[in-house]
Amino acid sequence: MVKTLPKVEIEELKPGVKAPAKETLLTPRFYITDFDAVANMNICAQEEELQAMLTEMRNDYNRHHFVRDEEFKQSWDHIEEDKRRAFIEFLERSCTSEFSGFLLFKELSRRIKDRNPTLSEIFQLMARDEARHAGFLNKAMSDFNISLDLGYLTKNRTYTFFKPEWVIYAVYLSEKIGYWRYITIYRHLEKHPEHQFYPLFRMFESWCQDENRHGDIFNALLRSQSSMWKTWKGRLWGRFFLLTVFATHTLTVHEREDFYAAIGLDAKEFDRTIVTKTNETAARAFPEILNVEHPEFFPRMERCSDYNLKLSEIETSQAPQWLKSLRKLPYQIAIFGNLLRLYLIKPIDAEKMRGTVR
């Protein structure tokens, strides 16, 4: 049985403004990259595909979909405290992730505008979408008398440097896993409207279209760079990012199983579905995908989740820091060992499946 994390009080920077969640390996990260390398990227191999997607982005089919209608204009005080807290955590994580994408895409667009105008405009339009999402999520938080100071986040968050290739791998997976998360929740609540306690969930069908479109753009960018899928290094890096993103998803979903229970979903089943679907989709872009049907795959991943919850329990204990570090070590080693075993499972050659992937 998975144990949920202990409840904590909401910390505020000032009244009504939530303090950002403590940065950990699992919190959404803010990125910078080598902007010159992106500007000089040769995208000729996928130029036609990218131009078609640029035209689609200019049309902005979702511009009228993110509107707060009458259903939002009510009190939400009737939502029980535990459900409210779990939902606020979901909104914060989602808002931070979308805002991180906005900052990265905006800076990419600005830095490469004169040297790669096609990519610059694509990034500008993706930044538009991410800003719209982040703003809508932050406004949803304000319905519960709390919000994020996005300006404060911009100035005070740690920025991680990623090579352009790493950005492409990571953002592709982030967008595609986001698509599968949103559409799965939307379809579930369509069938079980009794669990739809807030109107934001109705937006997830339109939301996932943006995520899917962004993922397709990064698919084209990945396939335009033969070194990312034709070389042995590309294969190893692809597997690394697949495993890293899936492990992060599993650990965070199990940490927050209260939220999924609130909307009538089993966290374990939801996580397995999202990982499996995203892995299948990744075969359109990556040279290899993980063998998630291997009998050890999900049991080892979920073992890592259990160890992660133990780490969180130790961190929130009253023990001195040196003792916390000592107690954490066996679990950290166990997580690393399980992830290494998962990485070494023979992958599936996606290039051989090219043209047969759904």
PDB file of C-alpha atoms in Angstrom, residues 103-308:
ATOM      1  CA  LEU A 103      10.002  31.648 -20.027  1.00  0.00           C
ATOM      2  CA  LEU A 104      12.120  29.214 -22.043  1.00  0.00           C
ATOM      3  CA  PHE A 105      10.184  29.664 -25.288  1.00  0.00           C
ATOM      4  CA  LYS A 106      10.011  33.441 -24.910  1.00  0.00           C
ATOM      5  CA  GLU A 107      13.776  33.700 -24.388  1.00  0.00           C
ATOM      6  CA  LEU A 108      14.484  31.320 -27.266  1.00  0.00           C
ATOM      7  CA  SER A 109      12.272  33.394 -29.567  1.00  0.00           C
ATOM      8  CA  ARG A 110      13.967  36.638 -28.530  1.00  0.00           C
ATOM      9  CA  ARG A 111      17.536  35.345 -28.790  1.00  0.00           C
ATOM     10  CA  ILE A 112      17.277  33.729 -32.247  1.00  0.00           C
ATOM     11  CA  LYS A 113      14.866  36.158 -33.948  1.00  0.00           C
ATOM     12  CA  ASP A 114      17.371  37.606 -36.438  1.00  0.00           C
ATOM     13  CA  ARG A 115      19.155  34.351 -37.254  1.00  0.00           C
ATOM     14  CA  ASN A 116      16.368  31.760 -37.411  1.00  0.00           C
ATOM     15  CA  PRO A 117      13.043  33.576 -37.932  1.00  0.00           C
ATOM     16  CA  THR A 118      11.004  30.406 -38.519  1.00  0.00           C
ATOM     17  CA  LEU A 119      12.012  28.800 -35.232  1.00  0.00           C
ATOM     18  CA  SER A 120      11.752  32.163 -33.485  1.00  0.00           C
ATOM     19  CA  GLU A 121       8.115  32.563 -34.489  1.00  0.00           C
ATOM     20  CA  ILE A 122       7.306  28.986 -33.520  1.00  0.00           C
ATOM     21  CA  PHE A 123       8.784  29.545 -30.052  1.00  0.00           C
ATOM     22  CA  GLN A 124       6.943  32.868 -29.752  1.00  0.00           C
ATOM     23  CA  LEU A 125       3.599  31.181 -30.463  1.00  0.00           C
ATOM     24  CA  MET A 126       4.345  28.333 -28.066  1.00  0.00           C
ATOM     25  CA  ALA A 127       5.202  30.938 -25.412  1.00  0.00           C
ATOM     26  CA  ARG A 128       1.781  32.495 -26.086  1.00  0.00           C
ATOM     27  CA  ASP A 129       0.078  29.164 -25.369  1.00  0.00           C
ATOM     28  CA  GLU A 130       2.109  28.481 -22.229  1.00  0.00           C
ATOM     29  CA  ALA A 131       1.429  31.982 -20.866  1.00  0.00           C
ATOM     30  CA  ARG A 132      -2.292  31.471 -21.467  1.00  0.00           C
ATOM     31  CA  HIS A 133      -2.210  28.156 -19.612  1.00  0.00           C
ATOM     32  CA  ALA A 134      -0.168  29.504 -16.689  1.00  0.00           C
ATOM     33  CA  GLY A 135      -2.413  32.540 -16.313  1.00  0.00           C
ATOM     34  CA  PHE A 136      -5.558  30.431 -16.366  1.00  0.00           C
ATOM     35  CA  LEU A 137      -4.174  28.054 -13.740  1.00  0.00           C
ATOM     36  CA  ASN A 138      -3.038  30.911 -11.509  1.00  0.00           C
ATOM     37  CA  LYS A 139      -6.484  32.487 -11.774  1.00  0.00           C
ATOM     38  CA  ALA A 140      -7.973  29.133 -10.761  1.00  0.00           C
ATOM     39  CA  MET A 141      -5.758  29.166  -7.666  1.00  0.00           C
ATOM     40  CA  SER A 142      -7.133  32.602  -6.782  1.00  0.00           C
ATOM     41  CA  ASP A 143     -10.607  31.043  -6.536  1.00  0.00           C
ATOM     42  CA  PHE A 144      -9.206  29.389  -3.417  1.00  0.00           C
ATOM     43  CA  ASN A 145      -7.810  32.688  -2.062  1.00  0.00           C
ATOM     44  CA  ILE A 146      -4.210  31.895  -2.994  1.00  0.00           C
ATOM     45  CA  SER A 147      -2.027  32.470  -6.067  1.00  0.00           C
ATOM     46  CA  LEU A 148       1.576  32.437  -7.262  1.00  0.00           C
ATOM     47  CA  ASP A 149       3.685  35.545  -7.778  1.00  0.00           C
ATOM     48  CA  LEU A 150       5.041  34.669 -11.228  1.00  0.00           C
ATOM     49  CA  GLY A 151       7.376  37.659 -11.225  1.00  0.00           C
ATOM     50  CA  TYR A 152       8.898  36.412  -7.983  1.00  0.00           C
ATOM     51  CA  LEU A 153       9.308  32.950  -9.526  1.00  0.00           C
ATOM     52  CA  THR A 154      11.080  34.454 -12.540  1.00  0.00           C
ATOM     53  CA  LYS A 155      13.644  36.232 -10.374  1.00  0.00           C
ATOM     54  CA  ASN A 156      14.184  33.664  -7.637  1.00  0.00           C
ATOM     55  CA  ARG A 157      13.946  30.245  -9.262  1.00  0.00           C
ATOM     56  CA  THR A 158      17.123  28.283  -9.993  1.00  0.00           C
ATOM     57  CA  TYR A 159      17.782  28.003 -13.733  1.00  0.00           C
ATOM     58  CA  THR A 160      19.297  24.751 -15.029  1.00  0.00           C
ATOM     59  CA  PHE A 161      21.459  24.721 -18.163  1.00  0.00           C
ATOM     60  CA  PHE A 162      20.457  22.087 -20.710  1.00  0.00           C
ATOM     61  CA  LYS A 163      22.091  21.536 -24.093  1.00  0.00           C
ATOM     62  CA  PRO A 164      19.642  22.118 -26.982  1.00  0.00           C
ATOM     63  CA  GLU A 165      19.476  18.351 -27.598  1.00  0.00           C
ATOM     64  CA  TRP A 166      18.517  17.747 -23.971  1.00  0.00           C
ATOM     65  CA  VAL A 167      15.884  20.476 -24.165  1.00  0.00           C
ATOM     66  CA  ILE A 168      14.378  18.810 -27.241  1.00  0.00           C
ATOM     67  CA  TYR A 169      14.245  15.361 -25.611  1.00  0.00           C
ATOM     68  CA  ALA A 170      12.862  16.723 -22.338  1.00  0.00           C
ATOM     69  CA  VAL A 171      10.303  19.168 -23.741  1.00  0.00           C
ATOM     70  CA  TYR A 172       9.014  16.642 -26.275  1.00  0.00           C
ATOM     71  CA  LEU A 173       8.320  14.168 -23.479  1.00  0.00           C
ATOM     72  CA  SER A 174       6.919  16.851 -21.177  1.00  0.00           C
ATOM     73  CA  GLU A 175       4.409  17.969 -23.817  1.00  0.00           C
ATOM     74  CA  LYS A 176       3.377  14.447 -24.806  1.00  0.00           C
ATOM     75  CA  ILE A 177       3.035  13.222 -21.229  1.00  0.00           C
ATOM     76  CA  GLY A 178       1.015  16.375 -20.554  1.00  0.00           C
ATOM     77  CA  TYR A 179      -1.260  15.509 -23.483  1.00  0.00           C
ATOM     78  CA  TRP A 180      -1.928  12.028 -22.159  1.00  0.00           C
ATOM     79  CA  ARG A 181      -2.502  13.291 -18.624  1.00  0.00           C
ATOM     80  CA  TYR A 182      -5.023  15.945 -19.657  1.00  0.00           C
ATOM     81  CA  ILE A 183      -6.960  13.807 -22.139  1.00  0.00           C
ATOM     82  CA  THR A 184      -7.080  10.830 -19.749  1.00  0.00           C
ATOM     83  CA  ILE A 185      -8.460  12.968 -16.920  1.00  0.00           C
ATOM     84  CA  TYR A 186     -10.927  14.631 -19.309  1.00  0.00           C
ATOM     85  CA  ARG A 187     -12.253  11.309 -20.673  1.00  0.00           C
ATOM     86  CA  HIS A 188     -12.515   9.847 -17.179  1.00  0.00           C
ATOM     87  CA  LEU A 189     -14.536  12.811 -15.884  1.00  0.00           C
ATOM     88  CA  GLU A 190     -16.735  12.718 -18.987  1.00  0.00           C
ATOM     89  CA  LYS A 191     -17.759   9.225 -17.921  1.00  0.00           C
ATOM     90  CA  HIS A 192     -17.882  10.092 -14.209  1.00  0.00           C
ATOM     91  CA  PRO A 193     -19.170  13.688 -13.918  1.00  0.00           C
ATOM     92  CA  GLU A 194     -19.849  13.167 -10.211  1.00  0.00           C
ATOM     93  CA  HIS A 195     -16.087  13.606  -9.638  1.00  0.00           C
ATOM     94  CA  GLN A 196     -15.809  16.872 -11.609  1.00  0.00           C
ATOM     95  CA  PHE A 197     -15.774  19.269  -8.673  1.00  0.00           C
ATOM     96  CA  TYR A 198     -14.333  22.301 -10.524  1.00  0.00           C
ATOM     97  CA  PRO A 199     -14.950  23.595 -14.098  1.00  0.00           C
ATOM     98  CA  LEU A 200     -11.251  23.716 -15.060  1.00  0.00           C
ATOM     99  CA  PHE A 201     -11.437  20.021 -15.902  1.00  0.00           C
ATOM    100  CA  ARG A 202     -13.819  20.807 -18.772  1.00  0.00           C
ATOM    101  CA  MET A 203     -10.998  22.760 -20.427  1.00  0.00           C
ATOM    102  CA  PHE A 204      -8.664  19.773 -20.580  1.00  0.00           C
ATOM    103  CA  GLU A 205      -9.799  18.632 -24.037  1.00  0.00           C
ATOM    104  CA  SER A 206      -8.741  21.964 -25.586  1.00  0.00           C
ATOM    105  CA  TRP A 207      -5.711  22.107 -23.300  1.00  0.00           C
ATOM    106  CA  CYS A 208      -4.380  18.759 -24.464  1.00  0.00           C
ATOM    107  CA  GLN A 209      -4.559  19.893 -28.106  1.00  0.00           C
ATOM    108  CA  ASP A 210      -1.977  22.590 -27.337  1.00  0.00           C
ATOM    109  CA  GLU A 211       0.238  20.061 -25.547  1.00  0.00           C
ATOM    110  CA  ASN A 212      -0.015  17.632 -28.453  1.00  0.00           C
ATOM    111  CA  ARG A 213       0.777  20.322 -31.029  1.00  0.00           C
ATOM    112  CA  HIS A 214       3.819  21.485 -29.064  1.00  0.00           C
ATOM    113  CA  GLY A 215       4.993  17.887 -28.804  1.00  0.00           C
ATOM    114  CA  ASP A 216       4.660  17.457 -32.565  1.00  0.00           C
ATOM    115  CA  ILE A 217       6.849  20.530 -33.098  1.00  0.00           C
ATOM    116  CA  PHE A 218       9.570  19.059 -30.889  1.00  0.00           C
ATOM    117  CA  ASN A 219       9.130  15.735 -32.680  1.00  0.00           C
ATOM    118  CA  ALA A 220      10.013  17.523 -35.931  1.00  0.00           C
ATOM    119  CA  LEU A 221      12.971  19.270 -34.272  1.00  0.00           C
ATOM    120  CA  LEU A 222      14.262  15.957 -32.945  1.00  0.00           C
ATOM    121  CA  ARG A 223      13.939  14.213 -36.318  1.00  0.00           C
ATOM    122  CA  SER A 224      15.650  17.154 -38.035  1.00  0.00           C
ATOM    123  CA  GLN A 225      18.818  16.403 -36.040  1.00  0.00           C
ATOM    124  CA  SER A 226      20.079  13.006 -37.199  1.00  0.00           C
ATOM    125  CA  SER A 227      22.608  12.840 -34.345  1.00  0.00           C
ATOM    126  CA  MET A 228      19.691  12.610 -31.909  1.00  0.00           C
ATOM    127  CA  TRP A 229      18.312   9.383 -33.372  1.00  0.00           C
ATOM    128  CA  LYS A 230      20.835   7.841 -35.794  1.00  0.00           C
ATOM    129  CA  THR A 231      23.802   7.502 -33.436  1.00  0.00           C
ATOM    130  CA  TRP A 232      24.474   5.252 -30.455  1.00  0.00           C
ATOM    131  CA  LYS A 233      24.751   8.354 -28.265  1.00  0.00           C
ATOM    132  CA  GLY A 234      21.320   9.484 -29.422  1.00  0.00           C
ATOM    133  CA  ARG A 235      19.877   6.098 -28.486  1.00  0.00           C
ATOM    134  CA  LEU A 236      21.410   6.181 -25.008  1.00  0.00           C
ATOM    135  CA  TRP A 237      20.321   9.766 -24.338  1.00  0.00           C
ATOM    136  CA  GLY A 238      16.814   9.024 -25.590  1.00  0.00           C
ATOM    137  CA  ARG A 239      16.454   6.102 -23.187  1.00  0.00           C
ATOM    138  CA  PHE A 240      17.864   8.208 -20.362  1.00  0.00           C
ATOM    139  CA  PHE A 241      15.263  10.936 -20.828  1.00  0.00           C
ATOM    140  CA  LEU A 242      12.419   8.451 -21.225  1.00  0.00           C
ATOM    141  CA  LEU A 243      13.353   6.788 -17.944  1.00  0.00           C
ATOM    142  CA  THR A 244      13.944  10.098 -16.141  1.00  0.00           C
ATOM    143  CA  VAL A 245      10.613  11.591 -17.204  1.00  0.00           C
ATOM    144  CA  PHE A 246       8.688   8.398 -16.423  1.00  0.00           C
ATOM    145  CA  ALA A 247      10.340   8.017 -13.015  1.00  0.00           C
ATOM    146  CA  THR A 248       9.534  11.643 -12.170  1.00  0.00           C
ATOM    147  CA  HIS A 249       5.924  11.061 -13.201  1.00  0.00           C
ATOM    148  CA  THR A 250       5.566   7.888 -11.143  1.00  0.00           C
ATOM    149  CA  LEU A 251       7.067   9.444  -8.024  1.00  0.00           C
ATOM    150  CA  THR A 252       4.987  12.631  -8.216  1.00  0.00           C
ATOM    151  CA  VAL A 253       1.717  10.815  -8.970  1.00  0.00           C
ATOM    152  CA  HIS A 254       2.166   8.497  -5.998  1.00  0.00           C
ATOM    153  CA  GLU A 255       3.152  11.425  -3.777  1.00  0.00           C
ATOM    154  CA  ARG A 256      -0.155  13.067  -4.644  1.00  0.00           C
ATOM    155  CA  GLU A 257      -2.541  10.135  -4.775  1.00  0.00           C
ATOM    156  CA  ASP A 258      -5.038  12.165  -2.695  1.00  0.00           C
ATOM    157  CA  PHE A 259      -5.663  14.400  -5.714  1.00  0.00           C
ATOM    158  CA  TYR A 260      -6.298  11.474  -8.047  1.00  0.00           C
ATOM    159  CA  ALA A 261      -8.599   9.859  -5.500  1.00  0.00           C
ATOM    160  CA  ALA A 262     -10.529  13.161  -5.327  1.00  0.00           C
ATOM    161  CA  ILE A 263     -11.368  12.886  -9.035  1.00  0.00           C
ATOM    162  CA  GLY A 264     -12.096   9.159  -8.827  1.00  0.00           C
ATOM    163  CA  LEU A 265      -8.824   7.850 -10.268  1.00  0.00           C
ATOM    164  CA  ASP A 266      -6.510   5.193  -8.885  1.00  0.00           C
ATOM    165  CA  ALA A 267      -3.024   6.758  -8.838  1.00  0.00           C
ATOM    166  CA  LYS A 268      -1.204   3.520  -9.662  1.00  0.00           C
ATOM    167  CA  GLU A 269      -3.464   2.680 -12.610  1.00  0.00           C
ATOM    168  CA  PHE A 270      -3.371   6.286 -13.867  1.00  0.00           C
ATOM    169  CA  ASP A 271       0.433   6.400 -13.754  1.00  0.00           C
ATOM    170  CA  ARG A 272       0.803   3.101 -15.594  1.00  0.00           C
ATOM    171  CA  THR A 273      -1.624   4.251 -18.289  1.00  0.00           C
ATOM    172  CA  ILE A 274       0.148   7.585 -18.840  1.00  0.00           C
ATOM    173  CA  VAL A 275       3.631   6.047 -18.944  1.00  0.00           C
ATOM    174  CA  THR A 276       2.510   3.322 -21.363  1.00  0.00           C
ATOM    175  CA  LYS A 277       0.728   5.748 -23.707  1.00  0.00           C
ATOM    176  CA  THR A 278       3.591   8.259 -23.690  1.00  0.00           C
ATOM    177  CA  ASN A 279       6.116   5.507 -24.350  1.00  0.00           C
ATOM    178  CA  GLU A 280       4.068   4.322 -27.357  1.00  0.00           C
ATOM    179  CA  THR A 281       3.831   7.880 -28.692  1.00  0.00           C
ATOM    180  CA  ALA A 282       7.576   8.439 -28.242  1.00  0.00           C
ATOM    181  CA  ALA A 283       8.234   5.728 -30.829  1.00  0.00           C
ATOM    182  CA  ARG A 284       7.316   8.334 -33.463  1.00  0.00           C
ATOM    183  CA  ALA A 285      10.305  10.465 -32.453  1.00  0.00           C
ATOM    184  CA  PHE A 286      12.841   8.460 -30.435  1.00  0.00           C
ATOM    185  CA  PRO A 287      15.114   5.767 -31.908  1.00  0.00           C
ATOM    186  CA  GLU A 288      14.307   3.442 -29.004  1.00  0.00           C
ATOM    187  CA  ILE A 289      11.541   3.231 -26.419  1.00  0.00           C
ATOM    188  CA  LEU A 290      11.445   1.462 -23.082  1.00  0.00           C
ATOM    189  CA  ASN A 291      10.026  -2.027 -22.675  1.00  0.00           C
ATOM    190  CA  VAL A 292       7.328  -1.058 -20.176  1.00  0.00           C
ATOM    191  CA  GLU A 293       5.728  -4.509 -20.549  1.00  0.00           C
ATOM    192  CA  HIS A 294       8.790  -6.157 -19.030  1.00  0.00           C
ATOM    193  CA  PRO A 295       7.641  -7.842 -15.784  1.00  0.00           C
ATOM    194  CA  GLU A 296      10.166  -5.853 -13.732  1.00  0.00           C
ATOM    195  CA  PHE A 297       9.390  -2.411 -15.165  1.00  0.00           C
ATOM    196  CA  PHE A 298       6.470  -1.086 -13.138  1.00  0.00           C
ATOM    197  CA  PRO A 299       7.236  -3.038  -9.923  1.00  0.00           C
ATOM    198  CA  ARG A 300      10.723  -1.492  -9.818  1.00  0.00           C
ATOM    199  CA  MET A 301       9.385   1.953 -10.689  1.00  0.00           C
ATOM    200  CA  GLU A 302       6.799   1.726  -7.902  1.00  0.00           C
ATOM    201  CA  ARG A 303       9.454   0.505  -5.486  1.00  0.00           C
ATOM    202  CA  CYS A 304      11.306   3.752  -6.224  1.00  0.00           C
ATOM    203  CA  SER A 305       8.106   5.609  -5.368  1.00  0.00           C
ATOM    204  CA  ASP A 306       7.865   3.846  -2.005  1.00  0.00           C
ATOM    205  CA  TYR A 307      11.497   4.726  -1.254  1.00  0.00           C
ATOM    206  CA  ASN A 308      10.842   8.334  -2.259  1.00  0.00           C
TER     207      ASN A 308
END
